[in-house]
PDB file of C-alpha atoms in Angstrom:
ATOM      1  CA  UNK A1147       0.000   0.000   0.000  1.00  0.00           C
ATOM      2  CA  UNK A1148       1.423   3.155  -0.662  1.00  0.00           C
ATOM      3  CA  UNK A1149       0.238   6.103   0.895  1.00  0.00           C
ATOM      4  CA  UNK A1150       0.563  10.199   0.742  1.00  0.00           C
ATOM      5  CA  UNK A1151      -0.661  12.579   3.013  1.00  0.00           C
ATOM      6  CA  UNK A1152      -0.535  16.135   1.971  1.00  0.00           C
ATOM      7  CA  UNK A1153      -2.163  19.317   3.717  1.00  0.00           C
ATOM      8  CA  UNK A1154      -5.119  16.765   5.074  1.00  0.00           C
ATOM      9  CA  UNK A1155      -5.590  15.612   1.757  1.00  0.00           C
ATOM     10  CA  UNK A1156      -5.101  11.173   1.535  1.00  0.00           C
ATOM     11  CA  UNK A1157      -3.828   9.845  -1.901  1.00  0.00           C
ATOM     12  CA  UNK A1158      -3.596   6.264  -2.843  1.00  0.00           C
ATOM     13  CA  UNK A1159      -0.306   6.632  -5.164  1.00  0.00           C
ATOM     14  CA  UNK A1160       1.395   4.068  -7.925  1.00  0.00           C
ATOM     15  CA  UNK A1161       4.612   2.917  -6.980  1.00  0.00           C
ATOM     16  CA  UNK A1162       7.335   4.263  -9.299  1.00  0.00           C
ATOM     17  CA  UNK A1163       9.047   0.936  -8.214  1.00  0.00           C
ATOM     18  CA  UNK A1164       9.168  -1.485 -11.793  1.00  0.00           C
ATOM     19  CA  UNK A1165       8.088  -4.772 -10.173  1.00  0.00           C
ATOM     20  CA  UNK A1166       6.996  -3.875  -7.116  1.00  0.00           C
ATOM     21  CA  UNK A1167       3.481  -5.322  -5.637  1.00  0.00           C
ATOM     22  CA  UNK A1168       1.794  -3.522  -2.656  1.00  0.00           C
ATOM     23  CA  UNK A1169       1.108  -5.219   0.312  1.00  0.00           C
ATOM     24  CA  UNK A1170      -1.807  -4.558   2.891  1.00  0.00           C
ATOM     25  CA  UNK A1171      -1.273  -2.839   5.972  1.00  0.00           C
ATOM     26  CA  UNK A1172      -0.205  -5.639   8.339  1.00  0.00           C
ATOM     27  CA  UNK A1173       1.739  -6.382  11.501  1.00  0.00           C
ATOM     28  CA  UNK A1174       5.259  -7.320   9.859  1.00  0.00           C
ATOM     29  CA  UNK A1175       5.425  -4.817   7.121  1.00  0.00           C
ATOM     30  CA  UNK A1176       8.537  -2.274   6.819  1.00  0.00           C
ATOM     31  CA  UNK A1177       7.508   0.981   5.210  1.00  0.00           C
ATOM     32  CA  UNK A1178       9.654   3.530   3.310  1.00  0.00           C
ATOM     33  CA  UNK A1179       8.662   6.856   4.286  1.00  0.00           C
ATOM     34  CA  UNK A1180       9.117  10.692   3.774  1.00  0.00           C
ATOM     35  CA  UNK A1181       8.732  13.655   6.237  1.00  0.00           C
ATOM     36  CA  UNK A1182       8.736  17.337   4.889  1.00  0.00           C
ATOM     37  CA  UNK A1183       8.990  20.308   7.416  1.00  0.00           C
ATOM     38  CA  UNK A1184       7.920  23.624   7.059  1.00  0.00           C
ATOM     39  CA  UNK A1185      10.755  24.409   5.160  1.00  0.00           C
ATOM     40  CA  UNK A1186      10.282  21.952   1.995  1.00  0.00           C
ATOM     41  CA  UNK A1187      12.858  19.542   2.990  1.00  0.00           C
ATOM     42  CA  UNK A1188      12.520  16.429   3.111  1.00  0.00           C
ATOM     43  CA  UNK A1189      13.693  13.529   4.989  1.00  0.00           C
ATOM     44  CA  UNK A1190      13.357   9.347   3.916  1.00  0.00           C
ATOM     45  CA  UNK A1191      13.477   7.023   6.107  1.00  0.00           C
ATOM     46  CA  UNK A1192      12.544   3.488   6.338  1.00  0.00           C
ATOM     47  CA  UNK A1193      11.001   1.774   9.521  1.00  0.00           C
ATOM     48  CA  UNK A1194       8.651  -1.247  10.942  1.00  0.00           C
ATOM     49  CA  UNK A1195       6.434   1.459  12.724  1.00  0.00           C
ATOM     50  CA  UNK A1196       6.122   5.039  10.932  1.00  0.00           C
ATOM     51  CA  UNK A1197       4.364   6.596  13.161  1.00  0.00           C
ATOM     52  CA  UNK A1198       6.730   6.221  16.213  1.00  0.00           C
ATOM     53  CA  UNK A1199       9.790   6.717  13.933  1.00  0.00           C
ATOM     54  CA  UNK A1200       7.428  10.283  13.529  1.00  0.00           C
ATOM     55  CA  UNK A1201       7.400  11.088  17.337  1.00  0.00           C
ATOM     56  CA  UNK A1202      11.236   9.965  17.972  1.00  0.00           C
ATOM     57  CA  UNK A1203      12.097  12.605  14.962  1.00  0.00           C
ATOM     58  CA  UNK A1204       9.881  14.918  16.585  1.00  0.00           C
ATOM     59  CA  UNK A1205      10.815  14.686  20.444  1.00  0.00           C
ATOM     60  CA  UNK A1206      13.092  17.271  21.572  1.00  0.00           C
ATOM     61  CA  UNK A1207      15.081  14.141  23.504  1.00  0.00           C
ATOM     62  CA  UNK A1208      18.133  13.042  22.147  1.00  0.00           C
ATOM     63  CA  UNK A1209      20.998  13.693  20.104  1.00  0.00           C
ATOM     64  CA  UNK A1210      20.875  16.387  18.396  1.00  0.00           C
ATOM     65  CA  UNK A1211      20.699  15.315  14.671  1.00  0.00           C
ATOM     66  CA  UNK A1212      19.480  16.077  11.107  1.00  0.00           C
ATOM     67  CA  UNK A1213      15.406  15.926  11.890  1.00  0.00           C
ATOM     68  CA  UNK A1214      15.652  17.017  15.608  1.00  0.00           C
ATOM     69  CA  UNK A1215      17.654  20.486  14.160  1.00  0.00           C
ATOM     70  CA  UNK A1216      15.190  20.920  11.279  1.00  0.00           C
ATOM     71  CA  UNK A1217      11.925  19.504  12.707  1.00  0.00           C
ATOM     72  CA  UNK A1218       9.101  19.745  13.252  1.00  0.00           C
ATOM     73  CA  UNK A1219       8.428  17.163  11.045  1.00  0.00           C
ATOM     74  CA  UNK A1220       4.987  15.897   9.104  1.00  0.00           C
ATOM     75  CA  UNK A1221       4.238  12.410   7.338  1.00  0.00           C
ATOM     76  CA  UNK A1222       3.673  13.104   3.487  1.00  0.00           C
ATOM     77  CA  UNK A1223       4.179   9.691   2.111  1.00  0.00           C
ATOM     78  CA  UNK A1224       5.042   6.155   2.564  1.00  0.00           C
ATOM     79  CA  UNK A1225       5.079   3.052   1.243  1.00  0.00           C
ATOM     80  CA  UNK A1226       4.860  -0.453   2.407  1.00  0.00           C
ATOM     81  CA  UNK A1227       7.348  -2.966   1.581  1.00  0.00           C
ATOM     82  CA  UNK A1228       7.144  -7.403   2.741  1.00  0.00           C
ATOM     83  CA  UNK A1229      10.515  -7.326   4.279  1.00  0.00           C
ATOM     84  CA  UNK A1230      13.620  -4.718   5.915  1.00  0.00           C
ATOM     85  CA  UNK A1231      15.896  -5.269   3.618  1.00  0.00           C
ATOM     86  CA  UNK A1232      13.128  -4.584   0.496  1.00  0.00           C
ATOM     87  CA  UNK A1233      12.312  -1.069   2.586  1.00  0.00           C
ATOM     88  CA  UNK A1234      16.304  -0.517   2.817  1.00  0.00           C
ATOM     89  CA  UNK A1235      16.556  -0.952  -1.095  1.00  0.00           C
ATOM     90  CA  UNK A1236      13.738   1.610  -1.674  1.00  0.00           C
ATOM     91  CA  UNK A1237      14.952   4.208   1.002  1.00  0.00           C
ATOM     92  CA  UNK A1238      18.427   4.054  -1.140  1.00  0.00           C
ATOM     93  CA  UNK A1239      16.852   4.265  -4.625  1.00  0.00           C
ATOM     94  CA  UNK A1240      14.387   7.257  -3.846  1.00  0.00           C
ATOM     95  CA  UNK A1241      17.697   8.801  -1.679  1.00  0.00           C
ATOM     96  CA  UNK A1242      19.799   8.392  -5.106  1.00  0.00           C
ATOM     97  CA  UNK A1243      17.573  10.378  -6.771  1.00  0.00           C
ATOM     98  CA  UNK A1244      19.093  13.163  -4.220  1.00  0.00           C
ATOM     99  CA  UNK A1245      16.355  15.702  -5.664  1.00  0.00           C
ATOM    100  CA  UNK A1246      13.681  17.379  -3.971  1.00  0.00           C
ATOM    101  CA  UNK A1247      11.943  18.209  -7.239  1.00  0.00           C
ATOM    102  CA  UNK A1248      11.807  14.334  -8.241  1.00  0.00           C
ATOM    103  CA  UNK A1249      10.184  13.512  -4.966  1.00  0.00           C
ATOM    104  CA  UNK A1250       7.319  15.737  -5.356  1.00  0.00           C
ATOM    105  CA  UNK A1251       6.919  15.311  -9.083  1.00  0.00           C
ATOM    106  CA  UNK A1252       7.018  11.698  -8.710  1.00  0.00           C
ATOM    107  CA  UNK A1253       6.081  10.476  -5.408  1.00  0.00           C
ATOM    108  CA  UNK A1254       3.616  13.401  -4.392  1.00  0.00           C
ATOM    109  CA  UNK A1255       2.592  13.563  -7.635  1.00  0.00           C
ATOM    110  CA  UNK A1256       2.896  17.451  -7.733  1.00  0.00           C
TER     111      UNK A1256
END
């Protein structure tokens, strides 16, 4: 299943992966995901459980890194994958792509 969330609006969205089949939402599944903050940057990420990956980003506990500095952040797509090391391979390819512009124009669709 690949989902987007965008300024309250939900969007069911194609994977741009050739190959890949979604996968119901299920106990077990590793998701690939992007956060945007109020800025327009973006951040991907890849995780068993989005939404708590979201609050550890968010928390204003520990080390000071990347998403803490640049937060707050909010959910505007992911996508599920069957296994970690599938998620890991999608994080990469979408991170190759190293272009905020190809994100939105083909992920966000916009």
């Amino acid at each position: 299943m690949v989902e987007s969330r965008r300024v309250g609006i939900n969007r069911q969205l194609a994977s741009s992966s050739p190959g890949y089949r979604p996968v119901e939402t299920a106990s077990g599944n590793f998701w690939v995901y992007i956060l945007e903050n109020a800025a327009g940057r973006f951040y991907i990420g890849s995780s068993d459980d989005v939404d708590r990956r979201l609050g550890e980003h968010n928390s204003d506990e520990g080390h000071r890194t990347f998403t803490h500095k640049n937060g707050p952040w909010r959910l505007v797509w992911r996508e599920a994958h069957p296994g970690r090391s599938d998620a890991i391979k999608r994080e990469r390819k979408i991170k190759s792509m190293k272009s905020a512009k190809w994100i939105r124009e083909n992920l966000l669709c916009g």
